[in-house]
Structure formats: structure tokens, C-alpha cells
Short mmCIF file of C-alpha atoms in Angstrom, two decimals:
data_model
loop_
_atom_site.label_atom_id
_atom_site.label_comp_id
_atom_site.label_asym_id
_atom_site.label_seq_id
_atom_site.Cartn_x
_atom_site.Cartn_y
_atom_site.Cartn_z
CA MET V 11 27.51 -26.06 272.91
CA GLU V 12 28.24 -27.61 269.48
CA LEU V 13 27.19 -31.26 270.34
CA ASN V 14 23.77 -29.69 272.07
CA GLN V 15 23.25 -27.77 268.56
CA ILE V 16 23.91 -31.29 266.59
CA ILE V 17 21.54 -33.10 268.89
CA PHE V 18 18.92 -30.42 268.51
CA ALA V 19 19.31 -30.36 264.44
CA LEU V 20 18.73 -34.27 264.62
CA ILE V 21 15.68 -34.29 266.80
CA VAL V 22 14.31 -31.40 264.47
CA ILE V 23 15.02 -33.53 261.59
CA ALA V 24 13.30 -36.50 263.21
CA ILE V 25 10.27 -34.65 263.81
CA ILE V 26 10.17 -33.46 260.27
CA LEU V 27 10.66 -37.10 258.92
CA ILE V 28 7.96 -38.31 261.28
CA PHE V 29 5.61 -35.69 260.08
CA PHE V 30 6.20 -36.64 256.54
CA ILE V 31 5.46 -40.19 257.17
CA ILE V 32 2.23 -39.81 258.66
CA ILE V 33 1.00 -37.14 256.12
CA GLN V 34 2.06 -39.48 253.53
CA LYS V 35 0.10 -42.42 255.37
CA ILE V 36 -2.80 -40.22 255.78
CA ARG V 37 -2.74 -39.52 252.09
CA LYS V 38 -2.68 -43.33 250.96
CA SER V 39 -5.26 -43.81 253.39
CA VAL V 40 -7.65 -41.24 251.98
CA LEU V 41 -6.95 -42.59 248.35
CA LYS V 42 -7.92 -46.00 249.18
CA ASN V 43 -10.85 -44.94 250.79
CA GLU V 44 -11.97 -42.86 248.26
CA LYS V 45 -11.11 -45.98 245.52
CA GLU V 46 -13.08 -48.06 247.89
CA ASN V 47 -16.15 -45.78 247.87
CA LEU V 48 -16.14 -45.39 244.23
CA ARG V 49 -16.02 -49.13 243.68
CA ILE V 50 -19.29 -49.37 246.30
CA LYS V 51 -20.89 -46.46 244.08
CA LEU V 52 -20.32 -48.41 240.79
CA ALA V 53 -21.54 -51.44 242.55
CA LYS V 54 -24.40 -51.64 240.15
CA THR V 55 -22.21 -51.13 236.57
CA LYS V 56 -20.19 -53.70 238.16
CA ASN V 57 -22.40 -56.61 238.81
CA SER V 58 -24.09 -56.18 236.24
CA PHE V 59 -21.46 -55.87 233.71
CA LEU V 60 -19.71 -58.60 234.87
CA SER V 61 -22.15 -61.11 235.62
CA LYS V 62 -23.80 -60.62 232.08
CA ILE V 63 -20.41 -61.32 230.65
CA ALA V 64 -19.93 -64.35 232.66
CA GLU V 65 -23.57 -65.57 232.28
CA ILE V 66 -22.93 -65.64 228.32
CA ILE V 67 -19.66 -67.19 228.18
CA LYS V 68 -21.50 -70.01 230.46
CA LEU V 69 -24.11 -70.58 228.33
CA CYS V 70 -22.25 -70.78 225.20
CA GLY V 71 -19.89 -73.05 226.58
CA LYS V 72 -17.58 -73.06 223.53
CA VAL V 73 -15.55 -70.16 221.66
CA ASP V 74 -16.77 -69.34 218.43
CA GLU V 75 -18.61 -66.51 216.52
CA ALA V 76 -21.92 -67.11 218.19
CA LEU V 77 -20.22 -66.59 221.82
CA LEU V 78 -18.59 -63.01 220.19
CA GLN V 79 -22.14 -62.18 218.70
CA ASP V 80 -23.60 -62.73 222.59
CA LEU V 81 -21.12 -60.44 223.86
CA GLU V 82 -21.62 -57.66 221.34
CA GLU V 83 -25.02 -57.71 221.91
CA MET V 84 -24.36 -57.27 225.53
CA LEU V 85 -22.00 -54.66 225.36
CA ILE V 86 -24.60 -52.77 223.22
CA GLN V 87 -27.27 -53.33 225.70
CA ALA V 88 -24.81 -52.25 228.39
CA ASP V 89 -24.87 -48.67 226.49
CA VAL V 90 -21.11 -49.32 225.40
CA GLY V 91 -22.81 -48.21 221.82
CA ILE V 92 -22.34 -49.90 218.45
CA GLN V 93 -19.10 -48.69 217.27
CA ALA V 94 -17.28 -49.25 220.56
CA SER V 95 -19.09 -52.80 220.79
CA SER V 96 -18.02 -53.75 217.51
CA ASP V 97 -14.45 -52.47 217.90
CA ILE V 98 -13.78 -54.33 221.13
CA ILE V 99 -15.28 -57.56 219.76
CA ASP V 100 -12.96 -57.49 216.73
CA LYS V 101 -10.00 -56.75 219.06
CA LEU V 102 -11.19 -59.77 220.80
CA ARG V 103 -11.68 -61.97 217.58
CA LYS V 104 -7.97 -61.04 216.80
CA GLU V 105 -6.78 -62.31 220.41
CA ILE V 106 -8.72 -65.34 220.14
CA LYS V 107 -7.11 -66.21 216.43
CA LEU V 108 -3.35 -64.95 217.38
CA ASN V 109 -3.52 -67.01 220.93
CA GLN V 110 -5.71 -69.82 219.66
CA ILE V 111 -8.04 -69.56 222.81
CA SER V 112 -10.56 -72.26 223.01
CA GLN V 113 -11.17 -72.29 226.49
CA THR V 114 -14.19 -69.90 227.49
CA ALA V 115 -12.72 -69.40 230.84
CA GLU V 116 -10.13 -67.24 229.04
CA ILE V 117 -12.24 -65.01 227.23
CA GLN V 118 -13.60 -62.75 230.09
CA LYS V 119 -9.85 -62.02 231.01
CA TYR V 120 -9.14 -61.04 227.52
CA LEU V 121 -12.45 -58.92 227.33
CA GLU V 122 -11.76 -56.97 230.31
CA GLU V 123 -8.10 -56.29 229.13
CA ILE V 124 -9.42 -55.23 226.02
CA ILE V 125 -11.75 -52.68 227.52
CA ARG V 126 -9.19 -51.61 230.21
CA LYS V 127 -6.47 -50.78 227.33
CA LEU V 128 -9.88 -48.92 225.26
CA LEU V 129 -10.47 -46.81 228.07
CA LEU V 130 -7.02 -45.91 228.69
CA GLU V 131 -6.03 -45.30 224.86
CA ASP V 132 -9.19 -42.95 224.82
CA TYR V 133 -7.85 -40.87 227.87
CA SER V 134 -4.50 -40.20 227.31
CA LYS V 135 -4.38 -36.48 226.50
CA GLU V 136 -3.94 -34.00 228.96
CA SER V 137 -6.88 -32.09 227.45
CA ASP V 138 -9.37 -35.11 228.79
CA HIS V 139 -9.28 -33.56 232.15
CA LEU V 140 -10.96 -30.25 233.75
CA LYS V 141 -7.87 -28.35 234.99
CA LEU V 142 -7.98 -24.49 235.54
CA THR V 143 -5.39 -22.23 233.77
CA THR V 144 -3.95 -18.98 234.74
CA LYS V 145 -6.35 -17.63 232.43
CA LYS V 146 -8.31 -14.71 234.45
CA PRO V 147 -11.24 -14.96 234.20
CA PHE V 148 -11.62 -18.73 233.26
CA VAL V 149 -14.86 -19.05 231.56
CA ILE V 150 -16.85 -22.41 232.14
CA LEU V 151 -20.13 -22.29 230.19
CA PHE V 152 -22.44 -25.35 231.03
CA ALA V 153 -25.11 -26.89 228.84
CA GLY V 154 -27.84 -29.69 228.97
CA VAL V 155 -31.48 -30.53 229.35
CA ASN V 156 -33.49 -29.88 232.15
CA GLY V 157 -33.27 -32.58 234.87
CA VAL V 158 -29.96 -33.53 234.60
CA GLY V 159 -28.19 -31.94 237.43
CA LYS V 160 -26.95 -28.92 235.87
CA THR V 161 -27.19 -26.47 238.32
CA THR V 162 -26.30 -28.84 241.07
CA THR V 163 -23.14 -29.57 239.27
CA ILE V 164 -22.22 -25.92 238.86
CA GLY V 165 -22.91 -25.49 242.54
CA LYS V 166 -20.57 -28.22 243.84
CA LEU V 167 -17.92 -27.56 241.51
CA ALA V 168 -18.33 -23.91 242.43
CA LYS V 169 -17.78 -24.96 246.22
CA ARG V 170 -14.53 -26.73 245.03
CA PHE V 171 -12.96 -23.67 243.09
CA THR V 172 -14.14 -21.41 246.36
CA ASP V 173 -12.36 -24.05 248.92
CA GLN V 174 -9.26 -23.74 246.63
CA GLY V 175 -8.94 -20.06 247.09
CA LYS V 176 -10.41 -19.15 244.14
CA THR V 177 -12.79 -16.40 243.29
CA VAL V 178 -15.97 -17.47 241.47
CA ILE V 179 -19.12 -15.69 239.88
CA MET V 180 -22.00 -17.71 238.57
CA ILE V 181 -23.93 -16.60 235.93
CA ALA V 182 -28.01 -17.32 236.04
CA ALA V 183 -28.35 -17.44 232.11
CA ASP V 184 -31.32 -19.76 231.94
CA THR V 185 -33.75 -16.92 232.67
CA PHE V 186 -36.55 -18.85 230.87
CA ARG V 187 -37.05 -20.70 234.54
CA ALA V 188 -37.52 -18.16 237.41
CA ALA V 189 -36.97 -21.75 239.69
CA ALA V 190 -33.30 -21.91 238.19
CA ILE V 191 -32.19 -18.45 239.10
CA GLU V 192 -33.55 -18.93 242.58
CA GLN V 193 -31.92 -22.44 242.63
CA LEU V 194 -28.37 -20.86 241.30
CA THR V 195 -28.42 -17.95 243.94
CA ILE V 196 -28.90 -20.42 246.62
CA TRP V 197 -25.88 -22.27 245.67
CA ALA V 198 -23.98 -19.31 245.13
CA GLU V 199 -24.53 -18.41 248.83
CA ARG V 200 -23.48 -21.82 249.68
CA ALA V 201 -20.08 -21.87 248.11
CA GLY V 202 -19.51 -18.29 249.01
CA ALA V 203 -19.36 -17.30 245.02
CA GLU V 204 -20.82 -14.36 243.25
CA ILE V 205 -24.29 -14.07 241.36
CA MET V 206 -25.09 -12.13 238.42
CA ARG V 207 -28.78 -12.70 237.98
CA GLN V 208 -31.52 -10.48 236.12
CA GLN V 209 -35.10 -10.73 236.30
CA HIS V 210 -37.27 -13.83 234.83
CA GLY V 211 -37.38 -13.49 231.00
CA ALA V 212 -34.10 -11.49 230.69
CA ASP V 213 -32.26 -11.79 227.25
CA PRO V 214 -29.46 -14.42 228.22
CA SER V 215 -26.82 -13.27 226.35
CA ALA V 216 -27.24 -9.48 228.09
CA VAL V 217 -27.04 -11.44 231.58
CA VAL V 218 -23.75 -13.35 230.12
CA TYR V 219 -22.07 -10.03 229.04
CA ASP V 220 -22.83 -8.48 232.31
CA GLY V 221 -21.79 -11.17 234.18
CA ILE V 222 -18.30 -11.52 232.54
CA THR V 223 -17.89 -7.67 232.39
CA SER V 224 -18.38 -7.95 236.10
CA ALA V 225 -15.77 -10.81 236.39
CA ILE V 226 -13.13 -8.72 234.40
CA LYS V 227 -13.51 -5.38 236.49
CA LYS V 228 -13.25 -7.54 239.84
CA GLN V 229 -10.48 -9.74 238.56
CA ILE V 230 -12.39 -12.62 239.46
CA ASP V 231 -10.83 -16.08 238.86
CA VAL V 232 -13.77 -18.33 237.58
CA VAL V 233 -17.21 -17.45 235.73
CA MET V 234 -19.28 -20.11 235.62
CA ILE V 235 -22.11 -19.66 233.27
CA ASP V 236 -25.72 -21.92 233.67
CA THR V 237 -27.95 -21.97 230.44
CA ALA V 238 -31.58 -23.17 229.66
CA GLY V 239 -32.37 -26.69 229.10
CA ARG V 240 -35.70 -26.33 227.36
CA GLN V 241 -37.16 -23.92 224.97
CA HIS V 242 -40.39 -24.10 222.65
CA THR V 243 -38.32 -26.00 220.21
CA LYS V 244 -34.56 -27.51 220.00
CA VAL V 245 -33.61 -24.85 217.19
CA ASN V 246 -34.37 -22.27 219.48
CA LEU V 247 -32.55 -23.79 222.42
CA MET V 248 -29.14 -23.96 219.95
CA ASN V 249 -29.34 -20.69 218.43
CA GLU V 250 -29.90 -18.96 222.03
CA LEU V 251 -26.45 -21.51 222.79
CA SER V 252 -24.68 -20.21 219.94
CA LYS V 253 -25.81 -16.55 220.50
CA ILE V 254 -24.08 -16.88 224.37
CA VAL V 255 -20.95 -18.54 223.07
CA ARG V 256 -20.48 -15.11 220.34
CA THR V 257 -20.99 -12.94 223.46
CA ILE V 258 -18.49 -14.38 225.68
CA LYS V 259 -16.01 -14.11 222.89
CA LYS V 260 -16.46 -10.25 222.19
CA ILE V 261 -15.36 -10.09 225.81
CA VAL V 262 -13.02 -12.74 226.10
CA PRO V 263 -11.78 -14.07 222.33
CA GLU V 264 -10.35 -17.14 223.76
CA ALA V 265 -13.49 -18.23 226.11
CA PRO V 266 -14.98 -20.18 226.85
CA HIS V 267 -12.19 -22.39 228.16
CA GLU V 268 -14.50 -25.12 229.01
CA THR V 269 -17.70 -25.95 227.46
CA LEU V 270 -19.08 -28.65 229.41
CA LEU V 271 -22.61 -30.70 228.76
CA VAL V 272 -24.06 -32.18 231.65
CA VAL V 273 -25.89 -35.77 231.13
CA ASP V 274 -27.53 -38.01 233.14
CA ALA V 275 -26.07 -41.59 233.09
CA THR V 276 -29.44 -43.52 233.66
CA THR V 277 -30.70 -42.32 230.29
CA GLY V 278 -28.07 -44.15 228.61
CA GLN V 279 -28.10 -43.92 224.84
CA ASN V 280 -30.07 -40.58 224.75
CA ALA V 281 -27.04 -39.13 226.60
CA LEU V 282 -25.34 -39.86 223.56
CA ALA V 283 -27.90 -38.40 221.48
CA GLN V 284 -27.83 -35.43 223.88
CA ALA V 285 -24.01 -34.87 223.38
CA GLU V 286 -24.10 -35.17 219.69
CA ILE V 287 -26.68 -32.77 219.26
CA PHE V 288 -25.05 -29.91 221.52
CA ASP V 289 -21.52 -30.63 220.09
CA LYS V 290 -22.93 -29.03 217.04
CA ALA V 291 -24.59 -25.83 218.55
CA THR V 292 -21.30 -25.51 220.67
CA LYS V 293 -18.01 -27.19 220.60
CA LEU V 294 -17.83 -29.50 223.57
CA SER V 295 -14.85 -29.56 225.47
CA GLY V 296 -16.26 -32.23 227.85
CA ILE V 297 -18.88 -34.23 229.53
CA VAL V 298 -19.96 -34.24 232.78
CA LEU V 299 -21.88 -37.62 233.67
CA THR V 300 -24.64 -37.25 236.69
CA LYS V 301 -26.15 -40.31 238.47
CA LEU V 302 -23.46 -42.76 237.64
CA ASP V 303 -24.39 -44.76 240.58
CA GLY V 304 -27.88 -44.87 239.98
CA THR V 305 -27.63 -46.97 236.72
CA ALA V 306 -26.38 -50.49 235.92
CA LYS V 307 -25.40 -49.72 232.52
CA GLY V 308 -22.20 -47.66 233.01
CA GLY V 309 -21.01 -48.76 229.42
CA ILE V 310 -22.15 -45.06 228.42
CA VAL V 311 -18.89 -44.30 229.84
CA ILE V 312 -16.92 -46.14 227.17
CA ALA V 313 -19.39 -45.14 224.12
CA ILE V 314 -19.34 -41.36 224.84
CA LYS V 315 -15.63 -40.91 224.02
CA HIS V 316 -15.06 -43.51 221.90
CA GLN V 317 -17.69 -42.80 219.57
CA LEU V 318 -17.66 -39.08 219.74
CA LYS V 319 -14.30 -38.13 220.87
CA ILE V 320 -15.65 -35.94 223.67
CA PRO V 321 -14.07 -36.57 227.58
CA ILE V 322 -15.88 -37.36 230.56
CA LYS V 323 -14.29 -34.88 233.00
CA LEU V 324 -16.25 -35.09 235.86
CA ILE V 325 -18.70 -38.05 237.30
CA GLY V 326 -21.62 -37.68 239.68
CA VAL V 327 -21.90 -40.15 241.93
CA GLY V 328 -23.82 -39.24 244.90
CA GLU V 329 -25.78 -36.36 246.83
CA THR V 330 -22.45 -34.57 248.44
CA ASN V 331 -20.11 -32.23 247.18
CA GLU V 332 -17.28 -34.96 247.25
CA ASP V 333 -19.39 -36.97 245.18
CA LEU V 334 -18.67 -34.85 242.18
CA ARG V 335 -15.37 -36.43 241.23
CA ASP V 336 -12.96 -35.48 238.21
CA PHE V 337 -13.29 -38.70 236.07
CA ASP V 338 -10.02 -40.67 236.64
CA VAL V 339 -10.03 -43.48 233.98
CA ASN V 340 -7.71 -45.88 235.99
CA GLU V 341 -10.17 -45.56 239.05
CA PHE V 342 -12.95 -45.94 236.73
CA VAL V 343 -11.35 -49.45 235.39
CA GLU V 344 -10.31 -50.49 238.85
CA ALA V 345 -13.63 -49.93 240.47
CA ILE V 346 -15.22 -52.04 237.53
CA PHE V 347 -12.83 -54.80 236.82
CA GLU V 348 -10.99 -55.25 239.76
#
């Protein structure tokens, strides 16, 4: 009897181990596929970025100041930004002097490593990533001009949260566009989230107040607030956004827990300018960079964090829900340089 029990126990352990090994293999396969998928999505940036570096190095033929100036100009044209481009070339200049680099073939390797280190250093903090805390409700405020994919981003992220078992309420505070309210309502239905909406032209802050009050009563996990992207003047837009933030703080003093600006990667340096303006109106905690698969100028990823100290927390690289990804700097570096 004891022998049978031992054999049975060994069989159970063996089954558990086999199951564990299979699960690990599946996870590794999924991660590998995700990385390969990101490489495909960022092919435009990779091909443009690396080919231009290689072309400049080939044309110059020697390591001198003219080569460094051409590389800096190329980085700026790739939307890396003036400050980040200057810092990268300064570091390259030091590496050339320190290691006595005279062969142009070595330049690309050193340049790639400098950019890699710069990105990894810029994204070393825990706050650089989007993570829900135990705070309830966890309030996320979304800002951004019209046409960047703000409402779509909210909808996709809401679906992610509901799939994780979270309860979500979406607040339609862009009351200036009837279409925006309808679009958010459709996304709420798809995501299985609640929607707080009022009629077209209602006071946005009043909608936010009612939405957060309702979330507290119902013990909702996550509140996601859509805001207007265009008014008659930029001043009015920023004032309205500031008013919404004050309204939020009246009910939940430590909120919004995240303030995310959604920008379109294909607009390049304009995205940087938008981030500067919105950050003054409401302190941004992160950026959602959409349409990154549609641009050959992915250098904006470097520029935003390095220049403005605002982390990119999510990237959009396609149409599906899965194409709204957490920004992983290691994956991004691998997709561009490997």
C-alpha cells in the first residue's frame, strides 16, 4: 500500500513538472513572438535609422569632426531632438578620443551603444512605467489634441483592465464634440466598462465630478477620463484641463494618479511641442505615443524623455488591442538595433 502511494505521489510530481515546463515554453514562445512582432512594426524606423547612419559613415570615409556633425544633423532629422542629439555626439566624441578610434567601421557600433545606454538610463525609475496601485478608484486623466488616437487608446486600455478583472468607468469629458461622446460609449460597450456621459455642450468638470462620485459609491477600480482636444483658443483648452484637475482633487485629493498625454509619433517634433504645452497646464506623468509603426522617425522616443523628462509609458503600433503596448525600453532597443 505504501509503495503504491509513493508511486502515485511520484506520478503526480512528474505531471506537475511536465505541466510547469510546458507553461514556461509557451511563455517564452509568446515573448519571442511579441519581440519579433515589434521588430516588424518598427521596421520603418530601424531601416531608416541604421541605413542613414551607415550611409553617412560610408560617405565620410574617415573619423573627423565633419563626420560627427553629419551624424548629429541626421539624428536631429530623425526627431531625436537637438538636446539629445548633442549629448549623444558629445559622448561619441569622448569615446573616439578615449579609445583612439580611427576606423569608420567602429563608429556605428559605438553610436548604437551610446543610444542604448542613454535610453536605459532615462528609463531606470519605477515611475517610468504604467502600473495600477491599490488606490481605489485609480484615476487616469487623458489629454491630447484631436486626431491622435486618444479615445481609441482609452478604449483599448479599458479592455485590458476589464480583462484583468478590474471594474472600469469611462468619463466622456470631451463634451464639445458629440462624436467623441458616441465614440467613447462604443468603446465602453466593447470593453465591458461603465460610461459617464452628459449631453453635448455640458460642463466637462461637472461630468467628471459626477463620474468620480459614482465610481466611489460603486467602488470602481479604475476611472478613465477623456478630455477635449480642441477649443477656440489654446488658452481655453489649457484652462479647461486645469479646471478638470482641480475638480478631481476636490473628490480624490491625491488624484489624478496618472496624467497621460496622447501624441501621434508621425508628427515628429510637433509631438514634443505638444508635450511641453500640456505639461505646463497639468503636470504630465507619462506619454502615450501612437502610430509608432507608421513613422520612419522613431527618434522622438529618445527626444521626449531625454529633453522633457516625461516617460513614454505606452506605444501604439497597430490597430488591434494588443498593439497598444507598455513601452519596454529593452524591447525597443532590441527592435531597433538587433
